[in-house]
Structures are given as C-alpha cells and as structure tokens.
Amino acid sequence: MRWYIIMKITKKLGVRQMSLIVQKFGGTSVKDAQRIFNVAKIITDTYAQGNSVVAVVSAQGDTTDDLIAKANEINKSGSSREMDVLLSSGEQISMSLLAMAVESMGFPVISLTGWQAGFLTQSTHQNARIKKINTERLQNELDKRNIVIVAGFQGINRYDDITTLGRGGSDTSAVAIAAAMKADLCQIYTDVDGVYTADPRIVPTARKLDEITYDEMLELASLGANVLHNRSVEMAKKYNVKMEVLSSLTKAPGTEIKEVAKVEKMLIKGVARDNDVTRLSIIGVPDYPGIAFKVFSTLASEKINVDIILQSIGRNGRKDISFTVCRAHKGQAMRILEDIKESVGAEEITCDDNVSKVSVVGAGMQSNPGVAATMFQALGDANINISMISTSEIKISVLIHLDDSERAMRVIHDAFELH
Ligand code: ADP
Ligand code: ASP
Ligand code: MG
C-alpha cells in the first residue's frame, strides 16, 4: 500500500503516524525561483502532514554542464580533485536557495552540504562510491523538527577532500540517506512522471509503468535509461528502500520500484540505449589458446571495464577480437592494445566511436523464447545492421551504428507492442 494511503487512513482515524520521507529533486525541478518555490511547497506540504522530511537537491538546470565548460576554458585536464571542488558548488547553490524559500514560508529548515550530512566516500574523485553516512547530524536536525535539505552528488573522503558521486549521483545520495536512516519512502522527483517503457523524448509512444522490479530498473539504468542513477537502484535493492519516481510538476502517480512487481503480461519492460560506447578490435591475432586471456587480463589489471565481447571464428590460423568500453576508457584501452599488439602477434588495432548499444529488458524473457528473434526481426525489417550481440537472463543488447539508435529504439518498442 502506498504511503499516502496509509497517511489518509491514519488521519481519518485521528492517529498521527510520523514517517520519514526522503524527497530528491533533480536539476529541472529547481532550475529557477518559481521551480524552487514549487519544490518548497511539496516539501512543506509533506512536513505539514506530520512527516519528517529530508530533501536532496541537484544543481540547478544545466549548472553542472556549465561548470564543466568553465573548467575546460581554463584547463582541459584539470585535476579530478579540483573538478570535484568546482562541481560540488552547484548543489550548494540549490540547497541554500531552497532553504531560503522554505524559511520564507515560515517553516523550520536547515541546509547541509554532503560532508555536513555525514557522507563518507571512497577516495576516488569524480565517481566516488559512498562508504558510510554518519547520520548523527541529520538525526539531530530531524529531532529538532527541522526540514533538512542536503546537497546531492557529494561527500568527503578520508583525506577530508570533497568528492562527487558521478553524473546523476544525487539519486544515489537520496537513496543512501533513506537506507541509512531507515526512511519509510524515497521519492525521486524529476521532469517526467515516472519510468517509461523507453525515454519518452526519443519514443513518443512510450508508456508509463506503474511499477518495476529493482532488477529490471537496475538493468535499464545501467543500459542507458538515465532517469535513475544505476547505483541508486543497486542500493535501494540492497537495503530494501521503498522508492518511487514521480514528477515535481504534475500530481500524477509515479512508478514504484520494488522487489516483486505484480505479475504482468509484459514480457519486456523497456528499451534503453547507451551512446557512451566505443568498439575496439584486435585484428588478425594468431588462433591459439591464451590470447583472449592476455588481452583481457591486461585490460582488467588497468581497471578497464569491458562490456560486449565478440571473437570471430578463426580463418587461415588468425582471428579478430572485438569488445566495447565506455568512451572515457578509450584512450587508455587503445594504448594498452598498442602495447601488447606485437607480443600477441596482432596485425592491426582499430576503434569505432560511431556506435550505440540498444537493449531490451524484462524479467519475462527468462521463460519466454523468441524475444531475441522479435528484436532482430524488427531491426532487420528496418534495415539496421547489428554488429555485436550480448545477452543475460533479463536483457538483450545489440551494438549498432550511432545514427540508427533512435530509430532502432522506436522499431523495437513497436515490435514488442509496448505503447
Ligand atoms: P533529473 O535532473 O531530475 O535527475 P534526469 O535528466 O537525470 O533528471 O532524468 C530524467 C530524464 O530521463 C527524462 O527527462 C528522460 O528524458 C530520461 N529518460 C531516459 N530513459 C527514461 C525512461 N525509461 N523513462 C523515463 N525517463 C527516461
Ligand atoms: N548535478 C549532478 C549532475 O548533473 C548530479 C545530479 O544531478 O544528480 O550530474
Ligand atoms: Mg538524474
């Protein structure tokens, strides 16, 4: 049962049940003064119903992108430590402005940066993982009946340096607080009113899902559906955080993310695409045992994550090995391949950035054959060439040309009748 129904019933019975609710607001939800007041109203209404509220905010509008552009004007390879100092300032602006709006409405409120809120992270900059949240300060402020506003996307490492959690990381800040404080609900307010069967900006016929399982959402988020930061879903699953995605602008019900969704006839829950991929190929390596091990163990030792792998059948005693990595790792992966080219006896190293990974996700495919066939037929009929394929229990991904990716999403979405 949803929390507001519980609230309504308890209100009717005259029983006041105090819940802790974490509400996260993304960049578009706080982009200007009017939107900030809109958010302040959501938070204060929740508080006025007798709940404790922690609000987590992102930087306003495109602030994070603008800060990156400013950094590039000064130094294109600025250190990741200084980038984190710069980028964390975006969330600090939002949190104080929102606190001022709440203050002006006559409610008790305090804003906290990531470190004030107790976020301890690993030392890696720009993509730090949360190790722990010291909840003492948060709890003290809630005990004083303050509305607490926390800057998302940031923490502090063991050297007392500011870290950030990776793009889109404010979702993870919110879920981490909900997990650490055992909140009753974590609401992710954004600019769409829920999780759709595909990005509604690319597939206009996409349909909003009432609910989705953690596993399906984790796959979708990891495969490019950036409506949620994938680590937020991972954490929600691990700590069983009740989570929903909804719009800060409409009152429409959102999408619940939970362990088990009610049995639906839907075979496929959604289609996603990821353009942050590069394909690398080692051409003409000798066809004998141990080559793949040498290539991939070297990449692994440099902490390069390899995604789809394809090895051609040997011909004339030689074969090709292709794989994908995220674009940030392209340069480093190319250098490694060039270094081992001679020792593995490869003829050539090539790479291609004009690729996109398009995937379908759904727990239903485990027990239903024919999903891959439907997907490949849709692409074939649309004359879209598949260069690589990878599958797991609940997803199928294909690598195609970048220019075909939006069309591919639409034809696949149609083929599974997701509208
Ligand atoms: P916020 O700033 O609130 O964190 P994001 O831009 O990170 O918002 O995420 C919301 C966006 O995610 C939507 O505007 C939408 O274009 C995109 N998106 C991608 N895939 C999906 C999907 N399956 N369902 C809904 N939105 C999606
Ligand atoms: N402001 C950060 C970003 O744009 C974090 C977030 O919005 O979640 O990536
Ligand atoms: Mg986001």
mmCIF file of C-alpha atoms in Angstrom, residues 100-231:
data_model
loop_
_atom_site.group_PDB
_atom_site.id
_atom_site.type_symbol
_atom_site.label_atom_id
_atom_site.label_comp_id
_atom_site.label_asym_id
_atom_site.label_seq_id
_atom_site.Cartn_x
_atom_site.Cartn_y
_atom_site.Cartn_z
ATOM 1 C CA MET A 100 15.661 30.272 1.936
ATOM 2 C CA ALA A 101 12.377 29.573 0.117
ATOM 3 C CA VAL A 102 11.245 27.222 2.898
ATOM 4 C CA GLU A 103 12.292 29.796 5.518
ATOM 5 C CA SER A 104 10.211 32.453 3.782
ATOM 6 C CA MET A 105 7.190 30.162 4.075
ATOM 7 C CA GLY A 106 7.628 30.076 7.848
ATOM 8 C CA PHE A 107 8.930 26.504 8.292
ATOM 9 C CA PRO A 108 11.992 25.448 10.316
ATOM 10 C CA VAL A 109 14.728 24.371 7.912
ATOM 11 C CA ILE A 110 18.464 23.813 7.629
ATOM 12 C CA SER A 111 20.638 23.019 4.615
ATOM 13 C CA LEU A 112 23.667 20.721 4.820
ATOM 14 C CA THR A 113 26.468 20.022 2.371
ATOM 15 C CA GLY A 114 27.449 16.396 1.710
ATOM 16 C CA TRP A 115 30.131 16.385 4.378
ATOM 17 C CA GLN A 116 27.935 18.149 6.939
ATOM 18 C CA ALA A 117 25.336 15.458 6.311
ATOM 19 C CA GLY A 118 27.981 12.798 7.075
ATOM 20 C CA PHE A 119 28.666 11.374 3.595
ATOM 21 C CA LEU A 120 31.967 9.492 3.680
ATOM 22 C CA THR A 121 33.118 8.173 0.326
ATOM 23 C CA GLN A 122 35.995 6.280 -1.221
ATOM 24 C CA SER A 123 38.929 8.465 -2.151
ATOM 25 C CA THR A 124 38.450 8.314 -5.958
ATOM 26 C CA HIS A 125 37.333 11.658 -7.325
ATOM 27 C CA GLN A 126 34.510 12.221 -9.830
ATOM 28 C CA ASN A 127 32.960 8.797 -9.406
ATOM 29 C CA ALA A 128 33.314 8.062 -5.699
ATOM 30 C CA ARG A 129 31.282 5.365 -4.013
ATOM 31 C CA ILE A 130 29.597 6.067 -0.684
ATOM 32 C CA LYS A 131 31.232 4.098 2.122
ATOM 33 C CA LYS A 132 29.141 5.263 5.030
ATOM 34 C CA ILE A 133 26.846 8.009 6.239
ATOM 35 C CA ASN A 134 27.342 9.294 9.781
ATOM 36 C CA THR A 135 23.715 10.107 10.466
ATOM 37 C CA GLU A 136 24.178 11.913 13.794
ATOM 38 C CA ARG A 137 23.822 15.442 12.433
ATOM 39 C CA LEU A 138 20.896 14.509 10.197
ATOM 40 C CA GLN A 139 19.130 12.836 13.127
ATOM 41 C CA ASN A 140 19.766 15.815 15.437
ATOM 42 C CA GLU A 141 18.243 18.201 12.947
ATOM 43 C CA LEU A 142 15.217 15.950 12.410
ATOM 44 C CA ASP A 143 14.793 15.617 16.183
ATOM 45 C CA LYS A 144 14.625 19.413 16.331
ATOM 46 C CA ARG A 145 11.781 19.106 13.777
ATOM 47 C CA ASN A 146 13.794 20.858 11.094
ATOM 48 C CA ILE A 147 13.192 20.176 7.428
ATOM 49 C CA VAL A 148 16.660 19.090 6.305
ATOM 50 C CA ILE A 149 17.943 19.940 2.833
ATOM 51 C CA VAL A 150 21.031 18.071 1.683
ATOM 52 C CA ALA A 151 23.284 18.783 -1.298
ATOM 53 C CA GLY A 152 23.207 15.677 -3.515
ATOM 54 C CA PHE A 153 26.079 14.199 -5.545
ATOM 55 C CA GLN A 154 28.824 14.913 -2.998
ATOM 56 C CA GLY A 155 30.701 13.628 0.009
ATOM 57 C CA ILE A 156 34.094 13.769 1.610
ATOM 58 C CA ASN A 157 36.901 11.220 1.514
ATOM 59 C CA ARG A 158 39.367 10.092 4.162
ATOM 60 C CA TYR A 159 41.706 12.939 3.271
ATOM 61 C CA ASP A 160 38.875 15.430 4.023
ATOM 62 C CA ASP A 161 38.659 16.290 0.327
ATOM 63 C CA ILE A 162 35.345 16.842 -1.436
ATOM 64 C CA THR A 163 34.322 14.030 -3.777
ATOM 65 C CA THR A 164 31.435 13.665 -6.229
ATOM 66 C CA LEU A 165 29.466 10.531 -6.981
ATOM 67 C CA GLY A 166 29.383 10.507 -10.802
ATOM 68 C CA ARG A 167 26.896 12.212 -13.139
ATOM 69 C CA GLY A 168 23.335 11.748 -11.972
ATOM 70 C CA GLY A 169 24.620 10.824 -8.499
ATOM 71 C CA SER A 170 22.092 12.842 -6.481
ATOM 72 C CA ASP A 171 19.640 9.943 -6.832
ATOM 73 C CA THR A 172 22.189 7.796 -5.010
ATOM 74 C CA SER A 173 22.622 10.429 -2.279
ATOM 75 C CA ALA A 174 18.872 10.299 -1.656
ATOM 76 C CA VAL A 175 18.641 6.509 -1.548
ATOM 77 C CA ALA A 176 21.740 6.342 0.675
ATOM 78 C CA ILE A 177 20.099 8.657 3.217
ATOM 79 C CA ALA A 178 16.860 6.663 3.007
ATOM 80 C CA ALA A 179 18.796 3.439 3.628
ATOM 81 C CA ALA A 180 20.937 4.813 6.452
ATOM 82 C CA MET A 181 18.020 6.498 8.249
ATOM 83 C CA LYS A 182 15.582 3.640 7.522
ATOM 84 C CA ALA A 183 13.191 6.058 5.835
ATOM 85 C CA ASP A 184 9.678 4.934 5.050
ATOM 86 C CA LEU A 185 9.880 6.151 1.470
ATOM 87 C CA CYS A 186 12.343 7.662 -1.002
ATOM 88 C CA GLN A 187 10.717 9.779 -3.705
ATOM 89 C CA ILE A 188 12.716 10.794 -6.757
ATOM 90 C CA TYR A 189 11.021 13.866 -8.258
ATOM 91 C CA THR A 190 12.047 14.611 -11.827
ATOM 92 C CA ASP A 191 10.851 16.124 -15.119
ATOM 93 C CA VAL A 192 8.901 13.042 -16.272
ATOM 94 C CA ASP A 193 6.107 11.496 -14.244
ATOM 95 C CA GLY A 194 7.686 8.076 -13.864
ATOM 96 C CA VAL A 195 9.712 5.359 -15.525
ATOM 97 C CA TYR A 196 8.559 4.755 -19.086
ATOM 98 C CA THR A 197 8.935 1.797 -21.429
ATOM 99 C CA ALA A 198 11.573 3.949 -23.209
ATOM 100 C CA ASP A 199 12.853 7.503 -22.944
ATOM 101 C CA PRO A 200 9.669 9.426 -23.873
ATOM 102 C CA ARG A 201 11.806 12.088 -25.541
ATOM 103 C CA ILE A 202 13.003 9.524 -28.083
ATOM 104 C CA VAL A 203 9.983 7.236 -28.282
ATOM 105 C CA PRO A 204 6.845 9.404 -28.107
ATOM 106 C CA THR A 205 4.583 6.354 -27.779
ATOM 107 C CA ALA A 206 6.382 5.148 -24.635
ATOM 108 C CA ARG A 207 4.087 4.259 -21.748
ATOM 109 C CA LYS A 208 4.489 4.974 -18.057
ATOM 110 C CA LEU A 209 4.962 1.884 -15.887
ATOM 111 C CA ASP A 210 3.057 1.716 -12.588
ATOM 112 C CA GLU A 211 5.774 -0.436 -11.123
ATOM 113 C CA ILE A 212 9.021 -2.169 -11.989
ATOM 114 C CA THR A 213 11.321 -4.533 -10.083
ATOM 115 C CA TYR A 214 14.697 -3.429 -8.724
ATOM 116 C CA ASP A 215 16.411 -5.903 -11.060
ATOM 117 C CA GLU A 216 14.681 -4.625 -14.180
ATOM 118 C CA MET A 217 15.230 -0.994 -13.203
ATOM 119 C CA LEU A 218 18.885 -1.680 -12.446
ATOM 120 C CA GLU A 219 19.375 -3.170 -15.915
ATOM 121 C CA LEU A 220 17.527 -0.298 -17.612
ATOM 122 C CA ALA A 221 19.501 2.333 -15.683
ATOM 123 C CA SER A 222 22.799 0.559 -16.358
ATOM 124 C CA LEU A 223 21.939 0.257 -20.061
ATOM 125 C CA GLY A 224 21.357 3.981 -20.508
ATOM 126 C CA ALA A 225 17.928 4.904 -19.069
ATOM 127 C CA ASN A 226 19.314 7.831 -17.128
ATOM 128 C CA VAL A 227 16.041 8.559 -15.335
ATOM 129 C CA LEU A 228 17.781 6.949 -12.326
ATOM 130 C CA HIS A 229 21.454 6.669 -11.412
ATOM 131 C CA ASN A 230 22.109 2.924 -11.552
ATOM 132 C CA ARG A 231 23.875 2.879 -8.194
#
